[in-house]
Coordinates of N, CA and C in Angstrom, one line a residue:
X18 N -10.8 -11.6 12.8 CA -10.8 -10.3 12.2 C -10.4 -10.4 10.7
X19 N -11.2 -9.6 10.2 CA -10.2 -9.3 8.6 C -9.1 -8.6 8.5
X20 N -8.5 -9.3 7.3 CA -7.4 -8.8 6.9 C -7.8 -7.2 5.5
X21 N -7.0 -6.6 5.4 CA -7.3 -5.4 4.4 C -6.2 -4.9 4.1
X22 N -6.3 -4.6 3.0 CA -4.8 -4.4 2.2 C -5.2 -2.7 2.0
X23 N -4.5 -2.2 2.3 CA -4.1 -0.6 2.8 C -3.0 0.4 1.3
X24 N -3.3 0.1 -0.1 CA -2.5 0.9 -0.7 C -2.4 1.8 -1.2
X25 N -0.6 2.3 -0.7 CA -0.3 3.9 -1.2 C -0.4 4.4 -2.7
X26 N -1.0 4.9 -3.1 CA -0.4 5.3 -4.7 C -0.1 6.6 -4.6
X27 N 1.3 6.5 -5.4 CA 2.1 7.3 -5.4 C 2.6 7.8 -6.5
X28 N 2.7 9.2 -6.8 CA 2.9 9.8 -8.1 C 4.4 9.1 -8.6
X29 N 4.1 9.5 -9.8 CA 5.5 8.9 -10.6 C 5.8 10.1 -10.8
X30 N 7.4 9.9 -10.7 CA 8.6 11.0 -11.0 C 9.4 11.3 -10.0
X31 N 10.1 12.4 -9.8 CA 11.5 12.3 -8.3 C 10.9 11.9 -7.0
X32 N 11.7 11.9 -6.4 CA 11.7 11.5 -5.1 C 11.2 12.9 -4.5
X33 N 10.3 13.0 -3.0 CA 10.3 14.3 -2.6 C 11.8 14.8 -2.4
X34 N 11.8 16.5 -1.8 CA 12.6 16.8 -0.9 C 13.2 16.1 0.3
X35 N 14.1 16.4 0.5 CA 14.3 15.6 2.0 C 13.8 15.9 3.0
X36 N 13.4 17.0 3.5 CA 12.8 17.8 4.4 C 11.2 17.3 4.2
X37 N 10.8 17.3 2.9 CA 9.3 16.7 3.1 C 9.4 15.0 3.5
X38 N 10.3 14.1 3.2 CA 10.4 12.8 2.8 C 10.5 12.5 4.4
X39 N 11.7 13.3 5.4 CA 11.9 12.8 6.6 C 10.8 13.0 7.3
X40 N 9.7 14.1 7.0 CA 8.7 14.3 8.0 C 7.5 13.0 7.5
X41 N 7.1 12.6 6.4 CA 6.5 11.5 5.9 C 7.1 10.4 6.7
X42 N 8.5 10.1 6.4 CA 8.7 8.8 7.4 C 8.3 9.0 8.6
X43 N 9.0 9.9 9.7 CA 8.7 9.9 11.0 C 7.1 10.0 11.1
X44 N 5.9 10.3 10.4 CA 4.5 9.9 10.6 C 4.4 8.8 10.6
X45 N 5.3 7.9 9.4 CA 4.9 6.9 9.3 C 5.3 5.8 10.2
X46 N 6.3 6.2 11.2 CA 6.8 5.5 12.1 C 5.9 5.4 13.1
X47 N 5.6 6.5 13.4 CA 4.7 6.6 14.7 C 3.2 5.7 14.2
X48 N 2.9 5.9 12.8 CA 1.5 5.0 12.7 C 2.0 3.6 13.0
X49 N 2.5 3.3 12.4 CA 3.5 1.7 12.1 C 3.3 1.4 13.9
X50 N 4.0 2.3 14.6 CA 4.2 2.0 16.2 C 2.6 1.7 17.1
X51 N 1.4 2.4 16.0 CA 0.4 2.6 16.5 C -0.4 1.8 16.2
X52 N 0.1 0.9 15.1 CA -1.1 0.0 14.6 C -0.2 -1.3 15.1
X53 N 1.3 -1.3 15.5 CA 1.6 -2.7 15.8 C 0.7 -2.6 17.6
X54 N 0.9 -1.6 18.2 CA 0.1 -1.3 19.6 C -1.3 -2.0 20.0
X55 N -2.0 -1.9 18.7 CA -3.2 -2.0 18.9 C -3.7 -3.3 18.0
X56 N -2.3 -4.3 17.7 CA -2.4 -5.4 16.9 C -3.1 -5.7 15.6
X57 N -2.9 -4.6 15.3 CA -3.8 -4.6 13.8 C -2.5 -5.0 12.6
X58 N -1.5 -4.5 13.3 CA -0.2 -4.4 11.9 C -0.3 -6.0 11.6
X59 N -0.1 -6.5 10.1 CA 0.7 -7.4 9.8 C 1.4 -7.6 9.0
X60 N 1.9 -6.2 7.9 CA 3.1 -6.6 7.3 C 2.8 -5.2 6.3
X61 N 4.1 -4.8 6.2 CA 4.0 -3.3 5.4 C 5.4 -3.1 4.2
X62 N 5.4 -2.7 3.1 CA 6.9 -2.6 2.4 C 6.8 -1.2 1.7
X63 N 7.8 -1.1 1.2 CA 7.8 -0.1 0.2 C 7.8 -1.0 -1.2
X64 N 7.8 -0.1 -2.5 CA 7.9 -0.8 -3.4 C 9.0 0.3 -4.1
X65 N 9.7 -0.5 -5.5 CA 10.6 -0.2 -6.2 C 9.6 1.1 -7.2
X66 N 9.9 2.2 -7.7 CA 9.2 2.5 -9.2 C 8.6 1.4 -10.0
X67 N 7.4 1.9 -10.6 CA 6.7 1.2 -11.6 C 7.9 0.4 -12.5
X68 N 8.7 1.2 -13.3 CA 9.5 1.8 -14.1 C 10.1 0.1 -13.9
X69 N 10.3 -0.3 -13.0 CA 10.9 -1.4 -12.3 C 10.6 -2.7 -12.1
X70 N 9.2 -2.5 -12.6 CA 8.4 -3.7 -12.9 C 8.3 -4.6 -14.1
X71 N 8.2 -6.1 -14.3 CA 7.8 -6.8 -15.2 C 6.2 -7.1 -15.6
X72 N 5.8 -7.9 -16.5 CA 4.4 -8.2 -16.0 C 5.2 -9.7 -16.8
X73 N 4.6 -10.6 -16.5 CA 4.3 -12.2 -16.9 C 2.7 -11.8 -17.7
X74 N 2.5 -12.7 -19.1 CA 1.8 -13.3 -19.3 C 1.7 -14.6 -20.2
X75 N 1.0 -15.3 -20.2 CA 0.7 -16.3 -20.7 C -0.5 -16.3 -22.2
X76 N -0.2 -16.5 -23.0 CA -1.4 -16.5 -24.3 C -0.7 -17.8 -24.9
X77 N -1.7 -18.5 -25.3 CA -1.6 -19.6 -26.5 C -0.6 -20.5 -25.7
X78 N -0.4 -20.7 -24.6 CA 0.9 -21.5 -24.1 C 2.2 -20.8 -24.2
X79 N 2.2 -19.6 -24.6 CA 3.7 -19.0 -24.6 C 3.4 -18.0 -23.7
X80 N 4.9 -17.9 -22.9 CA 5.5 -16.4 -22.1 C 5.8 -15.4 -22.7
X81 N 4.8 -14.5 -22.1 CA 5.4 -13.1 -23.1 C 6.0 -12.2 -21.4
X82 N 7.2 -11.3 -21.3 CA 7.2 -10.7 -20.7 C 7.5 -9.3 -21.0
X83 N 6.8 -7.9 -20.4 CA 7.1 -6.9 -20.8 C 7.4 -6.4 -19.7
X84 N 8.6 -5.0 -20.0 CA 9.4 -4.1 -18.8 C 8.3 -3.3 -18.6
X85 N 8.3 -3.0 -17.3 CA 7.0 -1.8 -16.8 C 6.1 -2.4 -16.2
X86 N 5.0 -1.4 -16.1 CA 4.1 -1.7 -15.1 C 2.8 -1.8 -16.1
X87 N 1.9 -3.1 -15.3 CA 0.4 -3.7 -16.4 C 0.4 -2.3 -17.5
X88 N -0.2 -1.2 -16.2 CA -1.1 0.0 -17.0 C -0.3 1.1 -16.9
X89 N -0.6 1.7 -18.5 CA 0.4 3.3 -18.1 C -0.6 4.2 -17.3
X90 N -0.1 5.0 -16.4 CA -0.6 6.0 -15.7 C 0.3 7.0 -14.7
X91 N 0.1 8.2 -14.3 CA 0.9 9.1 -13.3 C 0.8 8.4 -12.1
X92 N 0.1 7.4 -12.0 CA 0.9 7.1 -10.1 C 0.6 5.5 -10.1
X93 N 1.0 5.3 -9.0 CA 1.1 3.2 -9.5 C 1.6 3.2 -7.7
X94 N 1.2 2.0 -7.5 CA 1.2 1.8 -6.2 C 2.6 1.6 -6.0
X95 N 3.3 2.6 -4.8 CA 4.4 2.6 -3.9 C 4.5 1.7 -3.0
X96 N 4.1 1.6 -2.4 CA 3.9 0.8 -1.4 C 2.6 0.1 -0.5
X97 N 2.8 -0.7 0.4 CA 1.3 -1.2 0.8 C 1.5 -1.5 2.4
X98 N 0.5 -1.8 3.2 CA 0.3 -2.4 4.6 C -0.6 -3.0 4.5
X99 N -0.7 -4.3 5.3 CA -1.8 -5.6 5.4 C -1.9 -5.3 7.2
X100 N -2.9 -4.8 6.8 CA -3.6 -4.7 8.4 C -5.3 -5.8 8.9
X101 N -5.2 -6.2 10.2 CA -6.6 -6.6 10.4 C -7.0 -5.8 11.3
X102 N -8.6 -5.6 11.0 CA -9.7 -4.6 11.5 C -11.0 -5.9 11.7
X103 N -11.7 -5.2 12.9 CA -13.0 -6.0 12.7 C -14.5 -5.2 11.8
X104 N -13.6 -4.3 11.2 CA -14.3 -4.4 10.2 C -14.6 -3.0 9.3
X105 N -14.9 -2.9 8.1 CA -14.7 -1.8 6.8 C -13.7 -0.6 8.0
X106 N -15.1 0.0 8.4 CA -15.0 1.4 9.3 C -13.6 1.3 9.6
X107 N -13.0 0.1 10.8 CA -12.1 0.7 11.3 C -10.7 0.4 10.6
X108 N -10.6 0.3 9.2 CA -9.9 0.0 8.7 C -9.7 1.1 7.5
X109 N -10.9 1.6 7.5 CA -10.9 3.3 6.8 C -10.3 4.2 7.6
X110 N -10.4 4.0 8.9 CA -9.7 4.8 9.8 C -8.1 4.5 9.9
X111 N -8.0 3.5 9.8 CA -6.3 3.4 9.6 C -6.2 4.1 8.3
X112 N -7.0 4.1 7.1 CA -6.8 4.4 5.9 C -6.4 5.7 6.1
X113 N -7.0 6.5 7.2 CA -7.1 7.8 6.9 C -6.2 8.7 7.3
X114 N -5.5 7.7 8.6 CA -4.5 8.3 9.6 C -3.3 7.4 8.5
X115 N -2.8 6.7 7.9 CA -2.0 6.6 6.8 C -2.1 7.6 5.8
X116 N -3.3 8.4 4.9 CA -3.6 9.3 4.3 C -2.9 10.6 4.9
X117 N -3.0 10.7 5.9 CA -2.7 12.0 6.6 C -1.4 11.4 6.9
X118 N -0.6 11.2 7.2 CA 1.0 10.6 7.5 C 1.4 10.7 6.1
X119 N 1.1 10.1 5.2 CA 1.6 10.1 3.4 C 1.4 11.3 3.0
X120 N 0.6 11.8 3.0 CA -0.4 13.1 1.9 C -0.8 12.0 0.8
X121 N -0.4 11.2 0.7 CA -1.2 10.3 -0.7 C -2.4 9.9 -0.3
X122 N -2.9 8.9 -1.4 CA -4.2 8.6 -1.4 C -4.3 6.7 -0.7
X123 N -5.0 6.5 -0.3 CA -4.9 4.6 0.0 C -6.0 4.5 0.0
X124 N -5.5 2.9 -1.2 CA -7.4 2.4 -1.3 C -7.0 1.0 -0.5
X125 N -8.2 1.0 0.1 CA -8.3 -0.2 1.0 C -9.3 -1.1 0.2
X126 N -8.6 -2.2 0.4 CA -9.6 -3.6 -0.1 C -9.7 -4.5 0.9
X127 N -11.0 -5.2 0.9 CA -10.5 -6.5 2.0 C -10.0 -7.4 1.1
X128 N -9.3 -8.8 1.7 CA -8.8 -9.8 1.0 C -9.9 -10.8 1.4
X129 N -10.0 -11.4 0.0 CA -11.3 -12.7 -0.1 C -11.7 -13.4 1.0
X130 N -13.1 -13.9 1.3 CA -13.2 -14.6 2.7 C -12.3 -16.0 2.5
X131 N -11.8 -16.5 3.8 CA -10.7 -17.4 4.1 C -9.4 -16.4 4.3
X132 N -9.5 -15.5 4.0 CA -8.0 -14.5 3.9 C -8.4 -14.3 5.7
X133 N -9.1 -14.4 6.5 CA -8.9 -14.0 7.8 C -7.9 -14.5 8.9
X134 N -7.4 -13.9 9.7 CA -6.5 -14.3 10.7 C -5.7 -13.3 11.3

């Protein structure tokens, strides 16, 4: 099967409510319960704010490092899940039952061929 990387992007700025935030997790638990069920899960996190990020680059043989994230923009990926599907469709469908559990948006990519397992 392929592997497909499943990411949340998430607005920048406060945190939800708590009342919104605990009903978001408990979806998310039950998907998480639902995709380790059906063996697709392989690995999921959250992520820190953009705000919290470095970038590495390299030019001319020197390190340059800057605070933040690559690109400015209102939302930057929160977090991710690496799931395997046999194939696009049913990994749009995880896409979508994650979509509906978050209210965010997730773009799915496959990972390069050899990335299978």
């Amino acid at each position: 099967m392929k592997r497909y990387l499943l990411s949340v992007y998430q607005p920048d700025g406060g945190t939800p409510p708590p009342e919104f935030l605990e009903k978001v997790m408990a979806d998310l638990d039950v998907l998480n319960r639902e995709l380790r069920e059906a063996g697709a899960w392989v690995f999921s996190a959250g992520l820190h704010a953009a705000s919290a990020s470095t970038v590495v680059r390299v030019k001319d043989g020197e390190t340059l490092t800057t605070d933040g994230p690559y690109a400015e923009g209102k939302e930057h990926i929160g977090g991710f899940t690496v799931i395997r599907a046999p194939d696009l469709d049913v990994a749009l469908d995880w896409a979508r039952k994650m979509a509906t559990a978050t209210t965010l948006p997730i773009e799915v990519r496959p990972f390069q061929d050899g990335a299978d397992g």
